[in-house]
Structure formats: C-alpha cells, structure tokens
Amino acid sequence: MKTCNSESPTPKSTQITTVGPAKIANPIKFGRFVEEDDAVLVNISRRTVEGAPRSRKKPEHTYFEPAGPRDKIYYDPSKTKCAVVTCGGLCPGLNDVIRAIVMAAFHEYKVPSVLGIQYGLAGFIPEQGYDVIELTPDFVSRIHEFGGTVLGSSRGPQDPEAIVDALERMNVSILFMVGGDGTMRAASTVVAEIEKRGLSISVVGLPKTIDNDINYVSPSFGFDTSVETAAMAIKGAHVEATGAPWGIGMVKVMGRDAGFIAAQSALSCQEVNFCLIPEDPFDIYGPKGFLAALDERMKRRGNAVIVVAEGAGQDLLDASGKQDASGNVKLSDIAALLKREILDHFKKQNIEATLKYIDPSYIIRSVPANANDRIYCSFLGIHAVHAGMSGRTGLVISRWNGRYVHIPMGVVTRGKKRINTCSNYWRAVLESTGQPLSMKNDLQEQ
C-alpha cells in the first residue's frame, strides 16, 4: 500500500494576497528586511530543480514566500488593534505562540492593544457571553511555563458573518487564528466575508495539530514535545513487559488519520516491537496477521511492546456513527479490541499473558512545550506579527525546507499529510521494531 500526500501546489496557488499596498516605513530598527523578490523552493531535489535526465522540458519551479519583516508595512502601528484566538484540541506550545505574538506586537511594533478571544470561535458570538482578555506583556510573561492555552479553546463551526461583525465592533485590524486544518478552513471563510465587505482586516493562521498531519507544515508545533512525552509512556510499558512472564506493554497514542506520533516515538525508543498506524492496514487473525506475528515474538523473546495510533485498524471495528463538534468521526476503540484478542489468543494456548495498557493521550497534549518546540513557537508567533503588519492575509506561517514561509490557506487545507508506507521513513520504523513488512494475509512480503 502506498500513501502519498496531495498534489503539489502550482506557482499561482502559492501567491499571497494583501489587504492593500504597504506604504508605511517599518519601525523595526535592528536586523534585515526580507526582499520582496526572495523565495523558497517548494521542492529542492535535483530532479525537480534541473529536470529529469535526458528531458528537454525545463521544470516549472514553485516557490513559497519567505516569512519575516518587510521594509514597508500596511498598518499604522499606533492605530492597530490585534486579536488572538486558539481553536480545536489542546497542543503543547499554544501559550508560547500567544506570548510570542503579544511580545512582538508590543515591543517590535508598539501596537497599543492585543485582545485574547476566549474559548475559540465561540468567543466571537455575543450570545455565548465570553469576555475578551486584554493581553499585555505582563499578562503573558510566564504563560509559556504552563500547558494548554490561557485563552481556552473550543470545537465547532461558527457563522463567519457573526465573526466579522465582532471584528468590526472591536475595531480589530489583524486576527491571528491558531488551530488545525478545520480552523484554517474556517479562517478562509472569514477572509472571504472580510473581502465581501471590502474591509481592511488581515487574517493570519498558525497551523496547530498534535498529529503532525497538516499539509506543508513540517513539523507542526508541539509534535516534538508529544513524541518526547509518549516516549516516557513507552519506556514504562517496556519496564512492565519485561518485569512479568509473558509480559506485554501496549501504549495508545493520538493519531486519528496519521501515525506520526506512533512512528516517531517508536523510532525514539527502540524498545517498540509493533507500531500500528492508520496508513498501514493489518489483519488480526490468519497466518500473516498481527496475532501470528505477536505469538512468534512472545515465544522467541517472552515480552513485547506495542504502540498503536488511535486511528489504526478502524476497518476492523464497527463504525461509531458519531461525530464530534468539529465534524470529525468519533473513532472506535482499537486498543480495547487488541487487548481482548491478545489475551484470548494466549489463553487458548493455556498461557496466562500479562498485558499492561497505557493511554497517555491527554497527558501528551496538555504538557508544556519542550525547549525545541518553545523556540519554534516563538518564531511562528513573531513571523505571524510581521506578516499581519505588512497587510498579508489568508495565509499560514510554516517552516518548510529549513525556512519560515507564508503558505496560502487553500494550499494547507487541500489535503492531509500522511505517512508514505513505501518511504524510507516507514522502512526505518519497520527495521527498528522488527515487525513484518505487512500483517495482511492477502499481501505477500517483498
């Protein structure tokens, strides 16, 4: 099975729009400004740069616009009001992003006001009754030491007309929206409503997902922290597995449609023997199924550690038929199925296996960011302020090919990032775990 990302962007699709021409001199006194003709190649392999061997057709290059301060800005800093909102599930680094936006707006541009919108997009709706928070350097000075978001968050769509009404009432010039692909789609509808009304309001997105599955965001902030935290749970599972006869440790991690946390934490620990992800279907029964592979491992070594992403093996379960407030299908519990089948499998052989199950999901997403993510979040927040002040809108801040860049929301929301199970990355996971290349009975190992 081959899992690929969505089609590559075109030169036209990577163009960034603005609310108007930037005519005001940037007040920043230190550092250098980004040249308007600078660009970052989307694809940097020799084949994409030079073309295929013996091909006479010159490849068409696609670029992302570099992030950073420009020498001219659109908004007059002394008359600019910003707003920040965090949406969707929690993720390490949210407070770091908020802090970076506030500090850059106040100290770099001397913006007089940054408002915090409470509890996601619901905070814009008057009927919800949520007050705004005045975000000042003093208020945000230590919030990065804590997990979660000081603004609170929520799921679910809100009327873009009501959101823009609120922005107008509050006289907001720049809105920073922090969230996943659903939030970025919502941000696109807000941008469209702003354009429909002919308003000069910039909307800048900061892409957030603990699953690391947003297109052209490599990696998403908080991912490094989540892997580090998951690794602690996996090490605990390994201790439990090796501390009992016929010991099995199983850890379930987040990963609705993409198994990046499971794969990356398996690589980081090296004690994992099976890594089950949504992109790589498997059978439970049969000569090549998961139980057969586990049986062989247990009889050879006497213990095993299993890491399973929450979205793995959903084809083996009855669909829940339910959705959360964001419209995501509620997943069935793959871990419950595996626990039951594993214990039954060995019981039929008169073997009393010991299975310890750990689910650190909400710990993983609620801890403070580690050092790497903290630095990453700071740069994302700072570049978001630079983008907004220059009048750019309808974009997200990302890191791509080692550079911070501006990516149109339409490119980011076109699809989701997945693990390519034909890639060297997945091969490294298989080599690390020692699990079979396939645990499907109808596929031959190659």
CSV table of C-alpha atoms in Angstrom, one decimal:
chain,number,residue,atom,x,y,z
A,1,MET,CA,0.0,0.0,0.0
A,2,LYS,CA,1.4,3.4,-0.9
A,3,THR,CA,0.3,6.5,0.9
A,4,CYS,CA,1.0,9.8,-0.8
A,5,ASN,CA,0.4,13.5,0.0
A,6,SER,CA,-1.9,15.6,-2.1
A,7,GLU,CA,-0.8,17.1,-5.4
A,8,SER,CA,1.9,19.7,-5.4
A,9,PRO,CA,1.0,23.4,-5.4
A,10,THR,CA,1.3,25.4,-8.6
A,11,PRO,CA,3.1,28.8,-8.8
A,12,LYS,CA,-0.3,30.6,-9.0
A,13,SER,CA,-1.6,28.8,-5.9
A,14,THR,CA,1.2,29.9,-3.7
A,15,GLN,CA,0.7,33.6,-4.2
A,16,ILE,CA,-0.1,35.6,-1.1
A,17,THR,CA,-2.8,38.2,-1.1
A,18,THR,CA,-2.8,41.5,0.8
A,19,VAL,CA,-5.5,43.9,2.1
A,20,GLY,CA,-3.7,46.8,0.4
A,21,PRO,CA,-0.4,48.3,-0.6
A,22,ALA,CA,2.2,48.7,2.2
A,23,LYS,CA,3.3,52.3,2.3
A,24,ILE,CA,4.4,52.9,5.9
A,25,ALA,CA,8.1,52.6,6.9
A,26,ASN,CA,8.7,49.6,9.2
A,27,PRO,CA,9.6,51.0,12.7
A,28,ILE,CA,11.9,48.0,13.4
A,29,LYS,CA,15.5,49.3,13.8
A,30,PHE,CA,17.5,46.1,14.1
A,31,GLY,CA,18.0,43.2,11.7
A,32,ARG,CA,17.4,43.0,8.0
A,33,PHE,CA,14.2,43.1,6.0
A,34,VAL,CA,13.1,40.3,3.6
A,35,GLU,CA,13.4,41.3,0.0
A,36,GLU,CA,10.1,41.1,-1.9
A,37,ASP,CA,11.7,39.0,-4.7
A,38,ASP,CA,13.1,36.4,-2.3
A,39,ALA,CA,11.5,32.9,-2.5
A,40,VAL,CA,11.8,29.4,-1.0
A,41,LEU,CA,11.6,26.5,-3.4
A,42,VAL,CA,8.8,24.1,-2.5
A,43,ASN,CA,10.7,21.1,-3.9
A,44,ILE,CA,14.5,21.1,-3.7
A,45,SER,CA,15.6,17.7,-5.2
A,46,ARG,CA,17.9,17.8,-8.2
A,47,ARG,CA,15.3,16.3,-10.4
A,48,THR,CA,12.7,19.0,-9.6
A,49,VAL,CA,15.3,21.7,-10.0
A,50,GLU,CA,17.2,20.5,-13.1
A,51,GLY,CA,14.5,18.3,-14.6
A,52,ALA,CA,14.6,14.5,-15.4
A,53,PRO,CA,17.7,13.2,-17.1
A,54,ARG,CA,17.6,13.5,-20.9
A,55,SER,CA,14.4,15.6,-20.6
A,56,ARG,CA,14.4,18.7,-22.7
A,57,LYS,CA,11.5,20.2,-20.8
A,58,LYS,CA,12.6,22.7,-18.2
A,59,PRO,CA,10.8,22.2,-14.9
A,60,GLU,CA,8.4,24.9,-13.7
A,61,HIS,CA,9.5,25.9,-10.2
A,62,THR,CA,7.1,26.7,-7.4
A,63,TYR,CA,8.1,28.9,-4.5
A,64,PHE,CA,6.8,29.8,-1.1
A,65,GLU,CA,7.1,33.4,0.1
A,66,PRO,CA,9.6,33.8,2.9
A,67,ALA,CA,8.4,35.0,6.3
A,68,GLY,CA,9.9,37.9,8.1
A,69,PRO,CA,9.7,41.7,8.4
A,70,ARG,CA,9.3,43.9,5.3
A,71,ASP,CA,10.7,47.4,5.0
A,72,LYS,CA,7.1,48.7,4.3
A,73,ILE,CA,4.0,47.8,6.4
A,74,TYR,CA,0.3,48.4,5.7
A,75,TYR,CA,-1.0,49.2,9.2
A,76,ASP,CA,-0.1,52.2,11.2
A,77,PRO,CA,1.2,50.6,14.5
A,78,SER,CA,-0.1,53.3,16.7
A,79,LYS,CA,-3.7,52.7,15.4
A,80,THR,CA,-3.6,48.9,15.1
A,81,LYS,CA,-5.5,46.5,17.3
A,82,CYS,CA,-4.8,42.8,17.1
A,83,ALA,CA,-6.8,39.7,18.3
A,84,VAL,CA,-5.7,36.2,19.0
A,85,VAL,CA,-7.9,33.0,19.2
A,86,THR,CA,-7.0,29.4,19.8
A,87,CYS,CA,-9.3,26.7,18.4
A,88,GLY,CA,-9.7,22.9,18.5
A,89,GLY,CA,-7.9,20.5,20.8
A,90,LEU,CA,-5.0,21.3,23.1
A,91,CYS,CA,-1.4,21.1,22.0
A,92,PRO,CA,1.9,21.8,23.6
A,93,GLY,CA,3.1,25.3,22.7
A,94,LEU,CA,-0.2,27.2,22.5
A,95,ASN,CA,0.8,29.6,25.3
A,96,ASP,CA,4.2,30.0,23.7
A,97,VAL,CA,2.6,31.2,20.4
A,98,ILE,CA,0.3,33.6,22.2
A,99,ARG,CA,3.2,35.0,24.2
A,100,ALA,CA,5.3,35.5,21.1
A,101,ILE,CA,2.5,37.3,19.2
A,102,VAL,CA,1.9,39.7,22.2
A,103,MET,CA,5.6,40.4,22.8
A,104,ALA,CA,6.4,41.0,19.1
A,105,ALA,CA,3.3,43.2,18.6
A,106,PHE,CA,4.1,45.4,21.7
A,107,HIS,CA,7.9,45.5,21.6
A,108,GLU,CA,8.6,45.4,17.9
A,109,TYR,CA,5.7,47.5,16.5
A,110,LYS,CA,4.4,49.3,19.7
A,111,VAL,CA,0.9,48.1,18.9
A,112,PRO,CA,-1.4,49.5,21.7
A,113,SER,CA,-3.7,46.6,22.1
A,114,VAL,CA,-3.9,42.8,21.6
A,115,LEU,CA,-7.1,41.1,22.6
A,116,GLY,CA,-7.5,37.5,23.6
A,117,ILE,CA,-10.7,35.8,22.4
A,118,GLN,CA,-11.8,33.2,24.9
A,119,TYR,CA,-12.9,29.6,24.1
A,120,GLY,CA,-12.2,29.5,20.4
A,121,LEU,CA,-14.5,30.9,17.7
A,122,ALA,CA,-17.4,30.8,20.2
A,123,GLY,CA,-15.8,33.8,21.9
A,124,PHE,CA,-16.8,36.0,18.9
A,125,ILE,CA,-20.5,35.2,19.4
A,126,PRO,CA,-22.3,37.6,21.7
A,127,GLU,CA,-24.8,35.0,22.9
A,128,GLN,CA,-22.0,32.9,24.4
A,129,GLY,CA,-21.2,35.8,26.8
A,130,TYR,CA,-17.4,35.4,26.9
A,131,ASP,CA,-15.4,38.5,27.7
A,132,VAL,CA,-12.2,39.3,25.8
A,133,ILE,CA,-8.9,39.4,27.6
A,134,GLU,CA,-6.5,42.3,27.3
A,135,LEU,CA,-3.2,40.6,26.5
A,136,THR,CA,-0.2,42.6,27.7
A,137,PRO,CA,3.4,41.7,28.1
A,138,ASP,CA,2.9,41.5,31.9
A,139,PHE,CA,-0.1,39.2,31.4
A,140,VAL,CA,1.7,36.7,29.1
A,141,SER,CA,5.2,36.9,30.7
A,142,ARG,CA,5.0,33.5,32.3
A,143,ILE,CA,2.2,31.7,30.5
A,144,HIS,CA,4.7,29.6,28.5
A,145,GLU,CA,5.6,27.7,31.6
A,146,PHE,CA,2.2,26.0,31.6
A,147,GLY,CA,0.4,23.6,29.2
A,148,GLY,CA,-2.9,24.3,27.4
A,149,THR,CA,-4.0,27.7,26.4
A,150,VAL,CA,-4.6,30.7,28.6
A,151,LEU,CA,-7.4,31.7,26.3
A,152,GLY,CA,-9.3,28.4,26.4
A,153,SER,CA,-10.5,26.6,23.3
A,154,SER,CA,-13.5,25.0,21.7
A,155,ARG,CA,-14.6,23.0,18.7
A,156,GLY,CA,-17.3,23.5,16.2
A,157,PRO,CA,-18.1,26.0,13.4
A,158,GLN,CA,-19.4,29.5,13.9
A,159,ASP,CA,-21.1,31.9,11.5
A,160,PRO,CA,-18.3,33.8,9.6
A,161,GLU,CA,-20.7,36.8,9.3
A,162,ALA,CA,-21.0,36.9,13.1
A,163,ILE,CA,-17.2,36.6,13.5
A,164,VAL,CA,-16.6,39.5,11.1
A,165,ASP,CA,-19.4,41.5,12.9
A,166,ALA,CA,-17.4,41.1,16.1
A,167,LEU,CA,-14.1,42.1,14.5
A,168,GLU,CA,-15.8,45.3,13.2
A,169,ARG,CA,-17.3,46.1,16.6
A,170,MET,CA,-13.9,45.6,18.3
A,171,ASN,CA,-12.1,47.6,15.6
A,172,VAL,CA,-9.6,44.7,15.1
A,173,SER,CA,-7.1,45.1,12.3
A,174,ILE,CA,-5.3,41.8,12.5
A,175,LEU,CA,-6.7,38.4,13.6
A,176,PHE,CA,-4.4,35.6,14.5
A,177,MET,CA,-6.1,32.2,14.3
A,178,VAL,CA,-4.3,29.2,15.9
A,179,GLY,CA,-5.8,25.8,15.0
A,180,GLY,CA,-5.8,22.8,12.8
A,181,ASP,CA,-7.0,22.3,9.2
A,182,GLY,CA,-10.6,22.8,10.3
A,183,THR,CA,-9.7,26.1,11.8
A,184,MET,CA,-7.8,27.1,8.7
A,185,ARG,CA,-10.9,26.3,6.6
A,186,ALA,CA,-13.0,28.4,8.9
A,187,ALA,CA,-10.3,31.2,8.6
A,188,SER,CA,-10.8,31.0,4.8
A,189,THR,CA,-14.5,31.7,5.2
A,190,VAL,CA,-13.7,34.7,7.5
A,191,VAL,CA,-11.3,36.0,4.9
A,192,ALA,CA,-14.0,35.7,2.2
A,193,GLU,CA,-16.5,37.5,4.3
A,194,ILE,CA,-14.0,40.3,5.0
A,195,GLU,CA,-13.3,40.7,1.3
A,196,LYS,CA,-17.0,40.7,0.5
A,197,ARG,CA,-17.5,43.6,2.8
A,198,GLY,CA,-14.4,45.4,1.5
A,199,LEU,CA,-12.7,45.6,4.9
A,200,SER,CA,-9.0,46.0,5.6
A,201,ILE,CA,-8.6,43.2,8.2
A,202,SER,CA,-5.8,40.7,7.9
A,203,VAL,CA,-6.2,37.1,9.0
A,204,VAL,CA,-3.1,35.1,9.7
A,205,GLY,CA,-3.2,31.4,10.6
A,206,LEU,CA,-0.8,29.5,12.8
A,207,PRO,CA,-1.3,25.8,12.0
A,208,LYS,CA,-1.7,23.5,15.0
A,209,THR,CA,-2.1,19.8,15.2
A,210,ILE,CA,-0.6,17.3,17.6
A,211,ASP,CA,-0.9,14.6,14.9
A,212,ASN,CA,1.5,16.5,12.6
A,213,ASP,CA,-0.8,15.9,9.6
A,214,ILE,CA,-1.2,19.4,8.1
A,215,ASN,CA,0.0,19.8,4.6
A,216,TYR,CA,3.3,21.7,4.1
A,217,VAL,CA,3.8,22.1,7.8
A,218,SER,CA,7.0,20.3,8.7
A,219,PRO,CA,6.7,19.6,11.6
A,220,SER,CA,3.7,21.1,13.4
A,221,PHE,CA,4.5,22.8,16.7
A,222,GLY,CA,4.0,20.6,19.8
A,223,PHE,CA,4.9,17.5,17.9
A,224,ASP,CA,8.4,17.2,19.3
A,225,THR,CA,7.0,17.6,22.8
A,226,SER,CA,4.3,15.0,22.2
A,227,VAL,CA,6.8,12.4,21.0
A,228,GLU,CA,9.1,13.1,24.0
A,229,THR,CA,6.1,12.6,26.4
A,230,ALA,CA,4.9,9.5,24.5
A,231,ALA,CA,8.4,8.0,24.8
A,232,MET,CA,8.2,8.2,28.6
A,233,ALA,CA,5.0,6.1,28.5
A,234,ILE,CA,6.6,3.6,26.1
A,235,LYS,CA,9.6,3.2,28.4
A,236,GLY,CA,7.2,2.5,31.2
A,237,ALA,CA,5.4,-0.1,29.1
A,238,HIS,CA,8.7,-1.7,28.3
A,239,VAL,CA,9.6,-2.0,32.0
A,240,GLU,CA,6.2,-3.6,32.7
A,241,ALA,CA,6.6,-6.0,29.8
A,242,THR,CA,10.0,-7.2,30.9
A,243,GLY,CA,9.0,-7.4,34.5
A,244,ALA,CA,6.5,-10.2,34.2
A,245,PRO,CA,6.3,-13.6,32.5
A,246,TRP,CA,4.7,-13.3,29.1
A,247,GLY,CA,4.6,-9.6,29.6
A,248,ILE,CA,3.1,-7.3,27.0
A,249,GLY,CA,3.0,-3.5,27.2
A,250,MET,CA,0.7,-1.6,25.0
A,251,VAL,CA,0.6,2.2,24.5
A,252,LYS,CA,-2.1,4.1,22.6
A,253,VAL,CA,-1.2,7.5,21.3
A,254,MET,CA,-3.0,10.1,19.3
A,255,GLY,CA,-3.2,9.9,15.5
A,256,ARG,CA,-6.6,9.9,14.0
A,257,ASP,CA,-5.6,9.7,10.4
A,258,ALA,CA,-1.8,9.8,10.5
A,259,GLY,CA,0.5,7.8,12.6
A,260,PHE,CA,3.4,10.2,13.0
A,261,ILE,CA,3.4,10.3,16.8
A,262,ALA,CA,3.4,6.4,16.9
A,263,ALA,CA,6.1,6.1,14.3
A,264,GLN,CA,8.4,8.9,15.7
A,265,SER,CA,8.1,7.7,19.3
A,266,ALA,CA,8.8,4.1,18.2
A,267,LEU,CA,12.0,5.3,16.5
A,268,SER,CA,13.0,7.3,19.5
A,269,CYS,CA,12.6,4.5,22.0
A,270,GLN,CA,13.9,1.4,20.1
A,271,GLU,CA,12.1,-0.8,22.6
A,272,VAL,CA,8.9,-1.0,20.4
A,273,ASN,CA,8.2,-4.3,18.7
A,274,PHE,CA,5.0,-3.4,16.9
A,275,CYS,CA,3.9,0.0,15.6
A,276,LEU,CA,0.3,0.1,14.3
A,277,ILE,CA,-0.8,3.2,12.3
A,278,PRO,CA,-3.8,4.2,10.2
A,279,GLU,CA,-1.9,4.2,7.0
A,280,ASP,CA,-0.8,0.6,7.2
A,281,PRO,CA,-3.9,-1.7,7.5
A,282,PHE,CA,-3.4,-5.1,9.2
A,283,ASP,CA,-5.3,-8.3,9.9
A,284,ILE,CA,-5.7,-9.5,13.5
A,285,TYR,CA,-6.1,-13.2,12.6
A,286,GLY,CA,-4.6,-15.5,10.0
A,287,PRO,CA,-1.1,-16.8,9.3
A,288,LYS,CA,0.3,-13.3,8.4
A,289,GLY,CA,-1.9,-11.3,10.8
A,290,PHE,CA,-0.9,-9.4,13.9
A,291,LEU,CA,-1.6,-12.1,16.4
A,292,ALA,CA,0.6,-14.6,14.5
A,293,ALA,CA,3.5,-12.1,14.5
A,294,LEU,CA,3.0,-11.3,18.2
A,295,ASP,CA,2.8,-15.0,19.0
A,296,GLU,CA,6.2,-15.6,17.3
A,297,ARG,CA,7.7,-12.6,19.1
A,298,MET,CA,6.5,-13.8,22.5
A,299,LYS,CA,7.6,-17.4,22.1
A,300,ARG,CA,11.0,-16.2,20.9
A,301,ARG,CA,11.6,-13.3,23.5
A,302,GLY,CA,9.0,-13.6,26.2
A,303,ASN,CA,7.8,-10.0,26.0
A,304,ALA,CA,6.6,-7.3,23.6
A,305,VAL,CA,5.8,-3.6,23.4
A,306,ILE,CA,3.0,-2.4,21.1
A,307,VAL,CA,2.4,1.2,20.1
A,308,VAL,CA,-0.9,1.8,18.4
A,309,ALA,CA,-2.2,5.1,17.0
A,310,GLU,CA,-5.9,5.8,17.9
A,311,GLY,CA,-6.9,5.7,14.2
A,312,ALA,CA,-5.3,2.4,13.4
A,313,GLY,CA,-7.4,-0.7,12.4
A,314,GLN,CA,-10.7,1.2,12.2
A,315,ASP,CA,-11.7,-1.2,9.4
A,316,LEU,CA,-11.7,-4.0,11.9
A,317,LEU,CA,-14.3,-2.3,14.1
A,318,ASP,CA,-17.9,-1.2,13.8
A,319,ALA,CA,-18.1,2.4,12.9
A,320,SER,CA,-19.3,4.6,15.8
A,321,GLY,CA,-21.6,6.6,13.6
A,322,LYS,CA,-21.0,9.7,15.8
A,323,GLN,CA,-19.2,12.9,15.2
A,324,ASP,CA,-17.6,15.5,17.5
A,325,ALA,CA,-18.3,19.2,17.4
A,326,SER,CA,-15.8,19.7,14.7
A,327,GLY,CA,-17.4,17.1,12.4
A,328,ASN,CA,-14.7,14.5,13.0
A,329,VAL,CA,-15.9,10.9,13.1
A,330,LYS,CA,-15.6,9.5,16.6
A,331,LEU,CA,-13.2,6.6,16.4
A,332,SER,CA,-13.9,3.2,17.7
A,333,ASP,CA,-11.5,1.8,20.4
A,334,ILE,CA,-8.9,-0.2,18.6
A,335,ALA,CA,-7.0,-0.7,21.9
A,336,ALA,CA,-10.0,-2.5,23.6
A,337,LEU,CA,-10.2,-4.9,20.6
A,338,LEU,CA,-6.5,-5.6,20.7
A,339,LYS,CA,-6.4,-6.2,24.5
A,340,ARG,CA,-9.3,-8.7,24.3
A,341,GLU,CA,-8.0,-10.6,21.3
A,342,ILE,CA,-4.4,-10.8,22.6
A,343,LEU,CA,-5.4,-12.2,26.0
A,344,ASP,CA,-7.9,-14.6,24.3
A,345,HIS,CA,-5.3,-15.8,21.9
A,346,PHE,CA,-2.8,-16.8,24.6
A,347,LYS,CA,-5.5,-18.1,26.9
A,348,LYS,CA,-6.5,-20.7,24.2
A,349,GLN,CA,-2.9,-21.9,24.5
A,350,ASN,CA,-3.1,-22.1,28.3
A,351,ILE,CA,-0.7,-19.2,28.6
A,352,GLU,CA,-1.5,-16.5,31.1
A,353,ALA,CA,-0.2,-13.4,29.4
A,354,THR,CA,0.2,-10.2,31.4
A,355,LEU,CA,-0.9,-7.1,29.5
A,356,LYS,CA,-0.4,-3.6,30.8
A,357,TYR,CA,-2.2,-0.9,28.8
A,358,ILE,CA,-1.2,2.8,29.0
A,359,ASP,CA,-3.1,5.6,27.3
A,360,PRO,CA,-1.2,8.9,27.8
A,361,SER,CA,-3.2,10.8,25.1
A,362,TYR,CA,-4.4,13.8,27.2
A,363,ILE,CA,-1.1,14.0,29.1
A,364,ILE,CA,0.7,14.2,25.7
A,365,ARG,CA,-1.3,17.1,24.5
A,366,SER,CA,-1.6,19.1,27.8
A,367,VAL,CA,2.1,19.3,28.9
A,368,PRO,CA,4.2,22.5,28.5
A,369,ALA,CA,6.3,22.7,25.3
A,370,ASN,CA,9.9,21.4,25.5
A,371,ALA,CA,12.8,23.6,24.6
A,372,ASN,CA,12.7,22.8,20.8
A,373,ASP,CA,9.0,23.5,20.5
A,374,ARG,CA,9.3,26.6,22.6
A,375,ILE,CA,11.8,28.1,20.2
A,376,TYR,CA,9.7,27.0,17.2
A,377,CYS,CA,6.6,28.6,18.6
A,378,SER,CA,8.4,31.8,19.3
A,379,PHE,CA,9.4,32.1,15.7
A,380,LEU,CA,6.0,31.2,14.4
A,381,GLY,CA,4.4,33.9,16.6
A,382,ILE,CA,6.9,36.6,15.6
A,383,HIS,CA,6.6,35.9,11.9
A,384,ALA,CA,2.8,35.9,12.2
A,385,VAL,CA,3.0,39.5,13.5
A,386,HIS,CA,5.4,40.5,10.7
A,387,ALA,CA,3.0,39.0,8.1
A,388,GLY,CA,-0.1,40.7,9.6
A,389,MET,CA,1.5,44.1,9.9
A,390,SER,CA,2.6,44.0,6.3
A,391,GLY,CA,-1.0,43.6,5.3
A,392,ARG,CA,-0.8,40.0,4.2
A,393,THR,CA,-3.9,37.9,4.7
A,394,GLY,CA,-5.3,34.4,4.1
A,395,LEU,CA,-2.0,32.7,4.9
A,396,VAL,CA,-0.4,30.4,7.5
A,397,ILE,CA,3.1,30.6,8.9
A,398,SER,CA,5.0,27.4,8.4
A,399,ARG,CA,8.6,26.1,8.3
A,400,TRP,CA,9.5,24.4,5.0
A,401,ASN,CA,12.9,23.3,3.8
A,402,GLY,CA,14.5,24.9,6.8
A,403,ARG,CA,12.9,28.4,6.2
A,404,TYR,CA,9.9,30.1,7.7
A,405,VAL,CA,7.4,30.8,4.9
A,406,HIS,CA,4.0,32.1,4.1
A,407,ILE,CA,1.6,29.5,2.7
A,408,PRO,CA,-1.9,30.3,1.4
A,409,MET,CA,-4.7,28.7,3.5
A,410,GLY,CA,-6.1,27.0,0.4
A,411,VAL,CA,-2.8,25.0,-0.1
A,412,VAL,CA,-2.7,24.0,3.5
A,413,THR,CA,-6.3,22.7,3.6
A,414,ARG,CA,-6.2,20.9,0.3
A,415,GLY,CA,-5.5,17.6,2.0
A,416,LYS,CA,-3.8,16.0,4.9
A,417,LYS,CA,-0.3,14.8,5.4
A,418,ARG,CA,0.1,11.0,5.8
A,419,ILE,CA,3.0,8.6,6.3
A,420,ASN,CA,4.1,7.1,3.0
A,421,THR,CA,4.3,3.4,3.8
A,422,CYS,CA,6.7,3.0,0.8
A,423,SER,CA,9.1,5.6,2.1
A,424,ASN,CA,12.5,5.2,3.8
A,425,TYR,CA,10.9,6.7,6.9
A,426,TRP,CA,8.5,3.9,7.3
A,427,ARG,CA,11.2,1.4,6.4
A,428,ALA,CA,13.2,2.7,9.3
A,429,VAL,CA,10.3,2.1,11.6
A,430,LEU,CA,9.9,-1.5,10.4
A,431,GLU,CA,13.7,-2.0,10.9
A,432,SER,CA,13.6,-0.6,14.4
A,433,THR,CA,10.6,-2.6,15.5
A,434,GLY,CA,11.4,-5.8,13.6
A,435,GLN,CA,7.7,-6.3,12.7
A,436,PRO,CA,6.8,-7.9,9.4
A,437,LEU,CA,6.6,-5.7,6.3
A,438,SER,CA,2.9,-6.5,6.1
A,439,MET,CA,0.4,-8.0,8.5
A,440,LYS,CA,-2.2,-8.5,5.8
A,441,ASN,CA,-3.0,-12.1,4.8
A,442,ASP,CA,-3.7,-11.1,1.2
A,443,LEU,CA,-0.3,-9.4,0.6
A,444,GLN,CA,3.0,-11.0,0.1
A,445,GLU,CA,6.1,-9.7,1.8
A,446,GLN,CA,8.7,-8.3,-0.6
